[in-house]
Amino acid sequence: MTIRMGGIFGFRFDIDSEKCLRDGVPNIIRIGRKTGARFTFFASMGRAVSIPHMFMNSRTREGAGPDVKRLSALQKLGPLDFFKTAVFNPLIGARYAGILREAWEAGHEIALHGGKNHGSWAAAMPGWDRARIENEIDWAMDRLARAGIDGGITGFASPCWRDSPALYEVLRARGFKYTSNVASESEDAVSLLHNLVSVPVNICGQPGRVAYIEHKRAQDMNDPEVLADFEMNLEKHAALAVAFEHPYYAGTRESGLLEKLLQKAADSGRRAVTLREIASGSG
Ligand SMILES: [Zn+2]
């Protein structure tokens, strides 16, 4: 029905912290309005960090080696917000429910990103049993319902790409239709993963499956260089292109560049649709 010169294009934002939702998402809603893009926001309803797991995370990062080009949370958030996140550690989606609802009402998709705590999920979820995962997801779905978003939640993306067979069992039992737990440049199509539709991310920073703009900036690329690289990625993933970012970065200091990327995509006939639409084949 639509005239599309390019293929299917999705842009996903993972809401990991208070700054993501409070400062980043309102700008992204505005950019969506300007460019006609519809996004998927994977929302953390619980807390951002787990203090006991922070030490473990820093060990993991060191273990990843110097090749992983990423900015640290401290670099991205700045000292004040990093300190506030670590000390106050609020319930993210629950506290700023109005902004989530505003995104939802503007036609963007709200999907789920973990459970009660992004940090503990990232560090420990693969070891959790089914009852623990059910408890986490039911808690988060209840928070979404209380935020006034009680329909159309069909997608799930796991914090830091963690998964386990038990996670997919719970997601199927709870009526989820798709996951986005795979990030690889060689994935160019929707597939099935543990009997759920899998929408891959194929525009991100590698190695380490990190957010796209963050990765390019860590490589010291300027705006024209990132734009050219993005265009090359859209061409490379002609049938299906899915990019990934965090609102606290791409929606704040990089919102100008984000808008340029989306405008460039729209100019070549690629208007971002939600991952739910891609999963259901209507993208
Ligand atoms: Zn995340």
PDB file of C-alpha atoms and ligand atoms in Angstrom:
ATOM      1  CA  MET A   1       0.000   0.000   0.000  1.00  0.00           C
ATOM      2  CA  THR A   2       2.853   2.407   0.732  1.00  0.00           C
ATOM      3  CA  ILE A   3       5.370   3.500  -1.865  1.00  0.00           C
ATOM      4  CA  ARG A   4       8.674   2.308  -0.520  1.00  0.00           C
ATOM      5  CA  MET A   5      11.882   2.672  -2.433  1.00  0.00           C
ATOM      6  CA  GLY A   6      13.909   1.081   0.345  1.00  0.00           C
ATOM      7  CA  GLY A   7      13.130  -1.982   2.419  1.00  0.00           C
ATOM      8  CA  ILE A   8      11.717  -2.340   5.903  1.00  0.00           C
ATOM      9  CA  PHE A   9      13.328  -0.127   8.517  1.00  0.00           C
ATOM     10  CA  GLY A  10      12.930  -0.107  12.305  1.00  0.00           C
ATOM     11  CA  PHE A  11      14.510   2.008  15.030  1.00  0.00           C
ATOM     12  CA  ARG A  12      14.522   0.698  18.530  1.00  0.00           C
ATOM     13  CA  PHE A  13      15.254   2.610  21.747  1.00  0.00           C
ATOM     14  CA  ASP A  14      16.038   0.854  25.019  1.00  0.00           C
ATOM     15  CA  ILE A  15      14.983   2.835  28.080  1.00  0.00           C
ATOM     16  CA  ASP A  16      17.612   1.865  30.649  1.00  0.00           C
ATOM     17  CA  SER A  17      17.678   4.818  33.035  1.00  0.00           C
ATOM     18  CA  GLU A  18      15.674   7.707  34.432  1.00  0.00           C
ATOM     19  CA  LYS A  19      17.593  10.071  32.134  1.00  0.00           C
ATOM     20  CA  CYS A  20      16.524   7.986  29.110  1.00  0.00           C
ATOM     21  CA  LEU A  21      12.849   8.473  29.808  1.00  0.00           C
ATOM     22  CA  ARG A  22      12.799  11.934  31.396  1.00  0.00           C
ATOM     23  CA  ASP A  23      15.268  13.729  29.106  1.00  0.00           C
ATOM     24  CA  GLY A  24      15.575  11.616  25.957  1.00  0.00           C
ATOM     25  CA  VAL A  25      12.144  10.252  25.065  1.00  0.00           C
ATOM     26  CA  PRO A  26      10.341  13.648  24.813  1.00  0.00           C
ATOM     27  CA  ASN A  27      12.879  14.763  22.161  1.00  0.00           C
ATOM     28  CA  ILE A  28      12.524  11.480  20.289  1.00  0.00           C
ATOM     29  CA  ILE A  29       8.727  11.857  20.239  1.00  0.00           C
ATOM     30  CA  ARG A  30       9.266  15.309  18.698  1.00  0.00           C
ATOM     31  CA  ILE A  31      11.677  13.885  16.082  1.00  0.00           C
ATOM     32  CA  GLY A  32       9.119  11.180  15.278  1.00  0.00           C
ATOM     33  CA  ARG A  33       6.516  13.851  14.655  1.00  0.00           C
ATOM     34  CA  LYS A  34       8.873  15.759  12.335  1.00  0.00           C
ATOM     35  CA  THR A  35      10.127  12.798  10.308  1.00  0.00           C
ATOM     36  CA  GLY A  36       7.026  10.578  10.330  1.00  0.00           C
ATOM     37  CA  ALA A  37       8.969   7.762  12.016  1.00  0.00           C
ATOM     38  CA  ARG A  38       7.288   5.385  14.448  1.00  0.00           C
ATOM     39  CA  PHE A  39       9.614   3.892  17.040  1.00  0.00           C
ATOM     40  CA  THR A  40       9.675   1.001  19.465  1.00  0.00           C
ATOM     41  CA  PHE A  41      10.588   1.874  23.033  1.00  0.00           C
ATOM     42  CA  PHE A  42      11.675  -1.090  25.127  1.00  0.00           C
ATOM     43  CA  ALA A  43      10.873   0.191  28.601  1.00  0.00           C
ATOM     44  CA  SER A  44      12.521  -0.698  31.883  1.00  0.00           C
ATOM     45  CA  MET A  45       9.789  -0.306  34.491  1.00  0.00           C
ATOM     46  CA  GLY A  46      12.079  -1.073  37.422  1.00  0.00           C
ATOM     47  CA  ARG A  47      15.403   0.311  38.616  1.00  0.00           C
ATOM     48  CA  ALA A  48      18.475   1.025  36.507  1.00  0.00           C
ATOM     49  CA  VAL A  49      21.290  -0.387  38.552  1.00  0.00           C
ATOM     50  CA  SER A  50      21.949  -3.136  41.007  1.00  0.00           C
ATOM     51  CA  ILE A  51      24.653  -2.007  43.418  1.00  0.00           C
ATOM     52  CA  PRO A  52      25.851  -5.572  44.232  1.00  0.00           C
ATOM     53  CA  HIS A  53      26.175  -6.295  40.510  1.00  0.00           C
ATOM     54  CA  MET A  54      28.056  -3.102  39.598  1.00  0.00           C
ATOM     55  CA  PHE A  55      31.401  -4.629  40.526  1.00  0.00           C
ATOM     56  CA  MET A  56      30.600  -7.693  38.486  1.00  0.00           C
ATOM     57  CA  ASN A  57      29.682  -5.506  35.499  1.00  0.00           C
ATOM     58  CA  SER A  58      32.942  -3.583  35.626  1.00  0.00           C
ATOM     59  CA  ARG A  59      34.827  -6.892  35.673  1.00  0.00           C
ATOM     60  CA  THR A  60      32.839  -8.066  32.639  1.00  0.00           C
ATOM     61  CA  ARG A  61      33.659  -4.848  30.776  1.00  0.00           C
ATOM     62  CA  GLU A  62      37.357  -5.229  31.453  1.00  0.00           C
ATOM     63  CA  GLY A  63      37.131  -8.821  30.292  1.00  0.00           C
ATOM     64  CA  ALA A  64      35.678  -7.649  26.985  1.00  0.00           C
ATOM     65  CA  GLY A  65      39.071  -6.128  26.145  1.00  0.00           C
ATOM     66  CA  PRO A  66      40.157  -2.859  24.562  1.00  0.00           C
ATOM     67  CA  ASP A  67      38.518  -3.628  21.190  1.00  0.00           C
ATOM     68  CA  VAL A  68      35.053  -2.912  22.519  1.00  0.00           C
ATOM     69  CA  LYS A  69      34.468   0.699  21.484  1.00  0.00           C
ATOM     70  CA  ARG A  70      31.896   2.025  23.872  1.00  0.00           C
ATOM     71  CA  LEU A  71      31.491   4.984  26.117  1.00  0.00           C
ATOM     72  CA  SER A  72      31.168   4.234  29.826  1.00  0.00           C
ATOM     73  CA  ALA A  73      27.945   5.099  31.658  1.00  0.00           C
ATOM     74  CA  LEU A  74      29.885   7.807  33.467  1.00  0.00           C
ATOM     75  CA  GLN A  75      31.001   9.385  30.160  1.00  0.00           C
ATOM     76  CA  LYS A  76      27.505   9.282  28.711  1.00  0.00           C
ATOM     77  CA  LEU A  77      25.477  10.370  31.736  1.00  0.00           C
ATOM     78  CA  GLY A  78      27.964  12.856  33.144  1.00  0.00           C
ATOM     79  CA  PRO A  79      29.043  12.720  36.790  1.00  0.00           C
ATOM     80  CA  LEU A  80      25.868  14.255  38.259  1.00  0.00           C
ATOM     81  CA  ASP A  81      23.386  11.934  36.571  1.00  0.00           C
ATOM     82  CA  PHE A  82      25.625   8.940  37.102  1.00  0.00           C
ATOM     83  CA  PHE A  83      25.761   9.735  40.815  1.00  0.00           C
ATOM     84  CA  LYS A  84      22.000  10.313  41.010  1.00  0.00           C
ATOM     85  CA  THR A  85      21.268   7.062  39.167  1.00  0.00           C
ATOM     86  CA  ALA A  86      23.510   5.086  41.500  1.00  0.00           C
ATOM     87  CA  VAL A  87      22.236   6.695  44.697  1.00  0.00           C
ATOM     88  CA  PHE A  88      18.521   7.334  44.124  1.00  0.00           C
ATOM     89  CA  ASN A  89      17.944   4.513  41.624  1.00  0.00           C
ATOM     90  CA  PRO A  90      14.216   5.222  41.074  1.00  0.00           C
ATOM     91  CA  LEU A  91      11.632   3.015  39.383  1.00  0.00           C
ATOM     92  CA  ILE A  92      12.132   4.307  35.832  1.00  0.00           C
ATOM     93  CA  GLY A  93       8.929   3.601  33.922  1.00  0.00           C
ATOM     94  CA  ALA A  94       6.800   3.836  37.020  1.00  0.00           C
ATOM     95  CA  ARG A  95       8.059   7.306  37.932  1.00  0.00           C
ATOM     96  CA  TYR A  96       7.720   8.853  34.465  1.00  0.00           C
ATOM     97  CA  ALA A  97       4.631   6.970  33.332  1.00  0.00           C
ATOM     98  CA  GLY A  98       3.201  10.118  31.716  1.00  0.00           C
ATOM     99  CA  ILE A  99       6.054  10.289  29.197  1.00  0.00           C
ATOM    100  CA  LEU A 100       5.650   6.623  28.271  1.00  0.00           C
ATOM    101  CA  ARG A 101       1.933   7.179  27.768  1.00  0.00           C
ATOM    102  CA  GLU A 102       2.627  10.218  25.616  1.00  0.00           C
ATOM    103  CA  ALA A 103       4.880   8.120  23.347  1.00  0.00           C
ATOM    104  CA  TRP A 104       2.207   5.427  23.167  1.00  0.00           C
ATOM    105  CA  GLU A 105      -0.497   7.949  22.307  1.00  0.00           C
ATOM    106  CA  ALA A 106       1.723   9.434  19.586  1.00  0.00           C
ATOM    107  CA  GLY A 107       1.659   6.053  17.797  1.00  0.00           C
ATOM    108  CA  HIS A 108       4.951   4.591  18.956  1.00  0.00           C
ATOM    109  CA  GLU A 109       5.180   1.090  20.317  1.00  0.00           C
ATOM    110  CA  ILE A 110       5.834   0.412  23.999  1.00  0.00           C
ATOM    111  CA  ALA A 111       7.439  -2.970  24.602  1.00  0.00           C
ATOM    112  CA  LEU A 112       9.110  -4.496  27.632  1.00  0.00           C
ATOM    113  CA  HIS A 113      12.791  -4.392  28.599  1.00  0.00           C
ATOM    114  CA  GLY A 114      13.338  -6.729  31.561  1.00  0.00           C
ATOM    115  CA  GLY A 115      11.721  -6.636  34.984  1.00  0.00           C
ATOM    116  CA  LYS A 116      12.421  -5.073  38.361  1.00  0.00           C
ATOM    117  CA  ASN A 117      16.070  -4.125  37.890  1.00  0.00           C
ATOM    118  CA  HIS A 118      18.012  -3.683  34.640  1.00  0.00           C
ATOM    119  CA  GLY A 119      21.356  -4.280  36.366  1.00  0.00           C
ATOM    120  CA  SER A 120      20.480  -7.506  38.138  1.00  0.00           C
ATOM    121  CA  TRP A 121      18.699  -8.828  35.021  1.00  0.00           C
ATOM    122  CA  ALA A 122      21.785  -8.140  32.912  1.00  0.00           C
ATOM    123  CA  ALA A 123      24.069  -9.788  35.438  1.00  0.00           C
ATOM    124  CA  ALA A 124      22.065 -12.788  36.586  1.00  0.00           C
ATOM    125  CA  MET A 125      18.955 -13.576  34.504  1.00  0.00           C
ATOM    126  CA  PRO A 126      20.306 -16.643  32.664  1.00  0.00           C
ATOM    127  CA  GLY A 127      20.504 -18.394  36.048  1.00  0.00           C
ATOM    128  CA  TRP A 128      16.952 -17.571  37.121  1.00  0.00           C
ATOM    129  CA  ASP A 129      14.267 -20.258  37.211  1.00  0.00           C
ATOM    130  CA  ARG A 130      10.893 -19.933  35.589  1.00  0.00           C
ATOM    131  CA  ALA A 131       9.125 -18.726  38.754  1.00  0.00           C
ATOM    132  CA  ARG A 132      11.607 -15.880  39.214  1.00  0.00           C
ATOM    133  CA  ILE A 133      11.269 -14.752  35.586  1.00  0.00           C
ATOM    134  CA  GLU A 134       7.462 -14.901  35.821  1.00  0.00           C
ATOM    135  CA  ASN A 135       7.566 -12.790  38.946  1.00  0.00           C
ATOM    136  CA  GLU A 136       9.774 -10.154  37.266  1.00  0.00           C
ATOM    137  CA  ILE A 137       7.714  -9.938  34.086  1.00  0.00           C
ATOM    138  CA  ASP A 138       4.354  -9.929  35.851  1.00  0.00           C
ATOM    139  CA  TRP A 139       5.594  -7.100  38.060  1.00  0.00           C
ATOM    140  CA  ALA A 140       6.684  -5.046  35.037  1.00  0.00           C
ATOM    141  CA  MET A 141       3.460  -5.712  33.099  1.00  0.00           C
ATOM    142  CA  ASP A 142       1.474  -4.587  36.145  1.00  0.00           C
ATOM    143  CA  ARG A 143       3.493  -1.340  36.203  1.00  0.00           C
ATOM    144  CA  LEU A 144       2.775  -0.788  32.521  1.00  0.00           C
ATOM    145  CA  ALA A 145      -0.941  -1.304  33.137  1.00  0.00           C
ATOM    146  CA  ARG A 146      -0.812   1.192  35.995  1.00  0.00           C
ATOM    147  CA  ALA A 147       0.860   3.641  33.611  1.00  0.00           C
ATOM    148  CA  GLY A 148      -2.259   3.362  31.469  1.00  0.00           C
ATOM    149  CA  ILE A 149      -0.579   1.201  28.838  1.00  0.00           C
ATOM    150  CA  ASP A 150      -2.605  -1.968  29.030  1.00  0.00           C
ATOM    151  CA  GLY A 151      -2.860  -3.069  25.442  1.00  0.00           C
ATOM    152  CA  GLY A 152      -0.598  -3.957  22.580  1.00  0.00           C
ATOM    153  CA  ILE A 153       2.413  -5.059  24.620  1.00  0.00           C
ATOM    154  CA  THR A 154       3.656  -7.897  22.459  1.00  0.00           C
ATOM    155  CA  GLY A 155       7.422  -7.380  22.273  1.00  0.00           C
ATOM    156  CA  PHE A 156      10.289  -8.132  24.611  1.00  0.00           C
ATOM    157  CA  ALA A 157      13.985  -7.255  24.509  1.00  0.00           C
ATOM    158  CA  SER A 158      16.219  -8.571  27.243  1.00  0.00           C
ATOM    159  CA  PRO A 159      18.643  -6.205  29.035  1.00  0.00           C
ATOM    160  CA  CYS A 160      22.165  -6.780  27.643  1.00  0.00           C
ATOM    161  CA  TRP A 161      20.836  -9.481  25.257  1.00  0.00           C
ATOM    162  CA  ARG A 162      20.648 -12.083  28.031  1.00  0.00           C
ATOM    163  CA  ASP A 163      18.360 -15.032  27.475  1.00  0.00           C
ATOM    164  CA  SER A 164      17.625 -18.608  28.464  1.00  0.00           C
ATOM    165  CA  PRO A 165      15.096 -21.269  27.394  1.00  0.00           C
ATOM    166  CA  ALA A 166      13.058 -20.477  30.542  1.00  0.00           C
ATOM    167  CA  LEU A 167      12.709 -16.833  29.459  1.00  0.00           C
ATOM    168  CA  TYR A 168      11.105 -17.832  26.149  1.00  0.00           C
ATOM    169  CA  GLU A 169       8.759 -20.264  27.940  1.00  0.00           C
ATOM    170  CA  VAL A 170       7.522 -17.468  30.178  1.00  0.00           C
ATOM    171  CA  LEU A 171       7.186 -14.997  27.295  1.00  0.00           C
ATOM    172  CA  ARG A 172       5.115 -17.468  25.290  1.00  0.00           C
ATOM    173  CA  ALA A 173       2.943 -18.253  28.312  1.00  0.00           C
ATOM    174  CA  ARG A 174       2.354 -14.544  28.911  1.00  0.00           C
ATOM    175  CA  GLY A 175       1.243 -13.952  25.331  1.00  0.00           C
ATOM    176  CA  PHE A 176       4.267 -12.125  23.926  1.00  0.00           C
ATOM    177  CA  LYS A 177       4.484 -12.368  20.134  1.00  0.00           C
ATOM    178  CA  TYR A 178       8.079 -11.443  19.409  1.00  0.00           C
ATOM    179  CA  THR A 179      11.506 -10.867  20.922  1.00  0.00           C
ATOM    180  CA  SER A 180      14.431  -8.729  19.830  1.00  0.00           C
ATOM    181  CA  ASN A 181      17.297 -10.504  21.572  1.00  0.00           C
ATOM    182  CA  VAL A 182      19.645 -10.997  18.643  1.00  0.00           C
ATOM    183  CA  ALA A 183      22.103  -8.395  17.331  1.00  0.00           C
ATOM    184  CA  SER A 184      24.199  -9.383  14.366  1.00  0.00           C
ATOM    185  CA  GLU A 185      25.200  -7.708  11.121  1.00  0.00           C
ATOM    186  CA  SER A 186      24.500 -10.940   9.272  1.00  0.00           C
ATOM    187  CA  GLU A 187      20.828 -11.174  10.313  1.00  0.00           C
ATOM    188  CA  ASP A 188      18.745  -9.749   7.512  1.00  0.00           C
ATOM    189  CA  ALA A 189      15.361 -11.293   8.119  1.00  0.00           C
ATOM    190  CA  VAL A 190      12.768 -11.980  10.765  1.00  0.00           C
ATOM    191  CA  SER A 191      13.091 -15.551  12.019  1.00  0.00           C
ATOM    192  CA  LEU A 192      11.807 -17.868  14.740  1.00  0.00           C
ATOM    193  CA  LEU A 193      13.659 -18.219  18.048  1.00  0.00           C
ATOM    194  CA  HIS A 194      12.279 -20.642  20.650  1.00  0.00           C
ATOM    195  CA  ASN A 195       8.895 -20.515  18.892  1.00  0.00           C
ATOM    196  CA  LEU A 196       8.618 -16.743  19.029  1.00  0.00           C
ATOM    197  CA  VAL A 197       9.181 -14.322  16.167  1.00  0.00           C
ATOM    198  CA  SER A 198      12.659 -12.794  16.421  1.00  0.00           C
ATOM    199  CA  VAL A 199      13.299  -9.291  15.059  1.00  0.00           C
ATOM    200  CA  PRO A 200      17.084  -8.887  14.856  1.00  0.00           C
ATOM    201  CA  VAL A 201      19.079  -5.697  15.344  1.00  0.00           C
ATOM    202  CA  ASN A 202      21.567  -5.378  12.466  1.00  0.00           C
ATOM    203  CA  ILE A 203      22.676  -1.744  12.713  1.00  0.00           C
ATOM    204  CA  CYS A 204      24.677  -1.417  15.921  1.00  0.00           C
ATOM    205  CA  GLY A 205      28.271  -1.234  17.078  1.00  0.00           C
ATOM    206  CA  GLN A 206      30.327  -4.410  16.952  1.00  0.00           C
ATOM    207  CA  PRO A 207      31.889  -6.145  18.739  1.00  0.00           C
ATOM    208  CA  GLY A 208      29.834  -5.953  21.885  1.00  0.00           C
ATOM    209  CA  ARG A 209      26.409  -5.222  20.346  1.00  0.00           C
ATOM    210  CA  VAL A 210      26.483  -1.605  21.527  1.00  0.00           C
ATOM    211  CA  ALA A 211      24.269   1.306  20.470  1.00  0.00           C
ATOM    212  CA  TYR A 212      24.987   2.683  17.013  1.00  0.00           C
ATOM    213  CA  ILE A 213      25.668   6.428  17.489  1.00  0.00           C
ATOM    214  CA  GLU A 214      27.499   5.785  20.767  1.00  0.00           C
ATOM    215  CA  HIS A 215      29.765   3.373  18.942  1.00  0.00           C
ATOM    216  CA  LYS A 216      30.489   5.768  16.067  1.00  0.00           C
ATOM    217  CA  ARG A 217      31.283   8.633  18.435  1.00  0.00           C
ATOM    218  CA  ALA A 218      33.617   6.352  20.399  1.00  0.00           C
ATOM    219  CA  GLN A 219      35.431   5.909  17.067  1.00  0.00           C
ATOM    220  CA  ASP A 220      35.648   9.727  16.764  1.00  0.00           C
ATOM    221  CA  MET A 221      33.408   9.918  13.691  1.00  0.00           C
ATOM    222  CA  ASN A 222      31.868  13.318  12.854  1.00  0.00           C
ATOM    223  CA  ASP A 223      28.311  13.944  11.622  1.00  0.00           C
ATOM    224  CA  PRO A 224      28.968  13.501   7.863  1.00  0.00           C
ATOM    225  CA  GLU A 225      30.958  10.323   8.528  1.00  0.00           C
ATOM    226  CA  VAL A 226      28.190   8.827  10.674  1.00  0.00           C
ATOM    227  CA  LEU A 227      25.574   9.793   8.071  1.00  0.00           C
ATOM    228  CA  ALA A 228      27.564   8.135   5.286  1.00  0.00           C
ATOM    229  CA  ASP A 229      28.087   5.027   7.395  1.00  0.00           C
ATOM    230  CA  PHE A 230      24.370   4.891   8.225  1.00  0.00           C
ATOM    231  CA  GLU A 231      23.420   5.182   4.582  1.00  0.00           C
ATOM    232  CA  MET A 232      25.839   2.380   3.741  1.00  0.00           C
ATOM    233  CA  ASN A 233      24.196   0.228   6.432  1.00  0.00           C
ATOM    234  CA  LEU A 234      20.717   0.899   5.022  1.00  0.00           C
ATOM    235  CA  GLU A 235      21.930  -0.201   1.606  1.00  0.00           C
ATOM    236  CA  LYS A 236      23.668  -3.254   2.997  1.00  0.00           C
ATOM    237  CA  HIS A 237      20.525  -4.345   4.841  1.00  0.00           C
ATOM    238  CA  ALA A 238      18.229  -3.705   1.927  1.00  0.00           C
ATOM    239  CA  ALA A 239      15.441  -6.083   2.948  1.00  0.00           C
ATOM    240  CA  LEU A 240      15.371  -5.338   6.680  1.00  0.00           C
ATOM    241  CA  ALA A 241      17.337  -2.757   8.668  1.00  0.00           C
ATOM    242  CA  VAL A 242      16.917  -2.376  12.433  1.00  0.00           C
ATOM    243  CA  ALA A 243      18.979   0.128  14.422  1.00  0.00           C
ATOM    244  CA  PHE A 244      19.329   0.479  18.175  1.00  0.00           C
ATOM    245  CA  GLU A 245      20.024   3.377  20.561  1.00  0.00           C
ATOM    246  CA  HIS A 246      19.513   4.637  24.096  1.00  0.00           C
ATOM    247  CA  PRO A 247      17.376   7.772  24.582  1.00  0.00           C
ATOM    248  CA  TYR A 248      19.629   9.311  27.256  1.00  0.00           C
ATOM    249  CA  TYR A 249      22.305   9.677  24.603  1.00  0.00           C
ATOM    250  CA  ALA A 250      20.673   9.674  21.165  1.00  0.00           C
ATOM    251  CA  GLY A 251      17.724  11.715  22.474  1.00  0.00           C
ATOM    252  CA  THR A 252      19.757  14.382  24.271  1.00  0.00           C
ATOM    253  CA  ARG A 253      23.169  15.577  23.072  1.00  0.00           C
ATOM    254  CA  GLU A 254      22.895  13.558  19.841  1.00  0.00           C
ATOM    255  CA  SER A 255      19.273  14.401  19.030  1.00  0.00           C
ATOM    256  CA  GLY A 256      20.394  16.632  16.116  1.00  0.00           C
ATOM    257  CA  LEU A 257      22.322  13.786  14.535  1.00  0.00           C
ATOM    258  CA  LEU A 258      19.486  11.337  15.213  1.00  0.00           C
ATOM    259  CA  GLU A 259      17.090  13.615  13.367  1.00  0.00           C
ATOM    260  CA  LYS A 260      19.499  13.825  10.408  1.00  0.00           C
ATOM    261  CA  LEU A 261      19.775  10.016  10.264  1.00  0.00           C
ATOM    262  CA  LEU A 262      16.008   9.597  10.242  1.00  0.00           C
ATOM    263  CA  GLN A 263      15.554  12.367   7.697  1.00  0.00           C
ATOM    264  CA  LYS A 264      18.151  10.736   5.458  1.00  0.00           C
ATOM    265  CA  ALA A 265      16.348   7.395   5.746  1.00  0.00           C
ATOM    266  CA  ALA A 266      12.962   9.002   5.032  1.00  0.00           C
ATOM    267  CA  ASP A 267      14.392  10.805   1.982  1.00  0.00           C
ATOM    268  CA  SER A 268      15.359   7.441   0.508  1.00  0.00           C
ATOM    269  CA  GLY A 269      11.943   5.965   1.161  1.00  0.00           C
ATOM    270  CA  ARG A 270      12.722   4.360   4.504  1.00  0.00           C
ATOM    271  CA  ARG A 271      10.312   5.577   7.133  1.00  0.00           C
ATOM    272  CA  ALA A 272      10.816   3.770  10.425  1.00  0.00           C
ATOM    273  CA  VAL A 273       8.007   1.459  11.524  1.00  0.00           C
ATOM    274  CA  THR A 274       7.634  -0.318  14.871  1.00  0.00           C
ATOM    275  CA  LEU A 275       9.216  -3.699  15.552  1.00  0.00           C
ATOM    276  CA  ARG A 276       5.721  -5.029  16.267  1.00  0.00           C
ATOM    277  CA  GLU A 277       4.758  -4.183  12.674  1.00  0.00           C
ATOM    278  CA  ILE A 278       7.929  -5.833  11.412  1.00  0.00           C
ATOM    279  CA  ALA A 279       7.225  -8.943  13.518  1.00  0.00           C
ATOM    280  CA  SER A 280       3.681  -9.242  12.240  1.00  0.00           C
ATOM    281  CA  GLY A 281       4.778  -8.795   8.640  1.00  0.00           C
ATOM    282  CA  SER A 282       2.931  -5.523   8.142  1.00  0.00           C
ATOM    283  CA  GLY A 283       6.059  -3.355   8.218  1.00  0.00           C
TER     284      GLY A 283
HETATM  285 ZN    ZN B   1      19.052  -2.050  28.350  1.00  0.00          ZN
END
